[in-house]
Amino acid sequence: MDTHLTRLWMRAVATAMDLHKDRLTQLDSAIGDADHGVNMQRGFTAVVAALDDYEAENVGDVLVKTGTTLISSVGGAAGPLYGTFFRTAGKQLTAPTADGGELASALGAGLRGLQKLGAAVPGDKTMVDALMPALAAFDSEAPAAAAAKAADAAEAGMRGTIPMQARKGRASYLGARSVGHQDPGATSAALIFRALVEVLQP
Ligand code: ADP
Ligand code: MG
């Protein structure tokens, strides 16, 4: 993984958020306030613009810039949560390239930062239910193979949110009525890992 590929990853995430905006909003209209698609699209459009004007020296710079931009451009809960995830991960990566193990460990630190902020644990029906299995599957082999396993695990985790009752965020206000719907944040988290697979494909 190098600086250029990290930029391409963020561009691929922006494209995925454009493509899946309506789906994310639809999911958020069932158990939230119908803005997750718009939030993610706005956030990653701002990220692409910010990265275009930015001279990154290493992989971490790109991720820190991504996180800072998400925090300042997204109003909903997901902005600060994803922002913290990318910013915390980026702070660990200070070299021009990162191997699979370094990327896995940095993203793991990002998830711990996100959980510190949002206090969600697995089973609460949030993005953590996709991120946690994704990072557990992201082992230290070559990034392309690790990312493929992570994306599959994120998608399984995403589907696993359907029967859960939400205990964090807006969806938790619905109590038992949140059961039977896929969590929007877990869905965007799976898109983020699928975008990484696309970029790392040999
Ligand atoms: P908002 O809920 O403010 O409208 P979004 O709609 O953009 O923000 O994001 C909603 C998603 O954020 C949820 O689907 C869930 O995955 C995630 N989320 C909400 N609260 C938390 C939390 N405390 N920890 C982790 N993720 C959370
Ligand atoms: Mg919302």
Short mmCIF file of N, CA and C in Angstrom, two decimals, residues 18 50 54 67 80 93 108 112 121-122 151 168 170 174 186 192:
data_model
loop_
_atom_site.label_atom_id
_atom_site.label_comp_id
_atom_site.label_asym_id
_atom_site.label_seq_id
_atom_site.Cartn_x
_atom_site.Cartn_y
_atom_site.Cartn_z
N ASP A 18 -21.47 7.43 -3.96
CA ASP A 18 -22.35 8.00 -5.00
C ASP A 18 -23.33 6.95 -5.50
N ALA A 50 -10.54 17.62 -1.02
CA ALA A 50 -9.46 18.00 -0.10
C ALA A 50 -8.16 17.31 -0.50
N TYR A 54 -3.86 18.45 -1.88
CA TYR A 54 -3.04 18.14 -0.73
C TYR A 54 -1.83 17.31 -1.14
N GLY A 67 -9.89 11.72 7.45
CA GLY A 67 -10.62 11.76 8.72
C GLY A 67 -10.99 13.17 9.13
N PRO A 80 -18.13 12.07 12.48
CA PRO A 80 -17.10 11.98 13.54
C PRO A 80 -16.61 10.55 13.78
N LEU A 93 0.62 5.47 10.53
CA LEU A 93 1.30 5.11 9.29
C LEU A 93 2.14 6.28 8.80
N GLY A 108 -6.89 -1.32 12.94
CA GLY A 108 -7.33 -1.80 14.26
C GLY A 108 -7.32 -0.67 15.29
N ARG A 112 -10.47 1.04 17.42
CA ARG A 112 -10.50 1.31 18.86
C ARG A 112 -10.83 2.77 19.14
N VAL A 121 -20.34 -1.70 21.04
CA VAL A 121 -19.67 -3.01 21.04
C VAL A 121 -20.39 -3.89 20.01
N PRO A 122 -19.78 -5.01 19.62
CA PRO A 122 -20.44 -5.90 18.67
C PRO A 122 -21.82 -6.32 19.20
N ALA A 151 -13.29 -7.72 3.34
CA ALA A 151 -14.55 -7.26 2.71
C ALA A 151 -15.63 -8.32 2.84
N LYS A 168 -27.41 1.50 20.08
CA LYS A 168 -26.66 2.76 19.98
C LYS A 168 -27.22 3.59 18.83
N ARG A 170 -29.42 6.62 16.69
CA ARG A 170 -30.85 6.91 16.53
C ARG A 170 -31.72 5.66 16.49
N LEU A 174 -35.91 3.19 18.53
CA LEU A 174 -37.01 2.35 18.05
C LEU A 174 -37.20 1.09 18.87
N ALA A 186 -23.31 -0.12 9.05
CA ALA A 186 -22.62 -1.38 8.76
C ALA A 186 -22.54 -1.58 7.25
N ILE A 192 -16.73 0.41 2.18
CA ILE A 192 -15.36 0.94 2.33
C ILE A 192 -14.33 -0.19 2.11
#
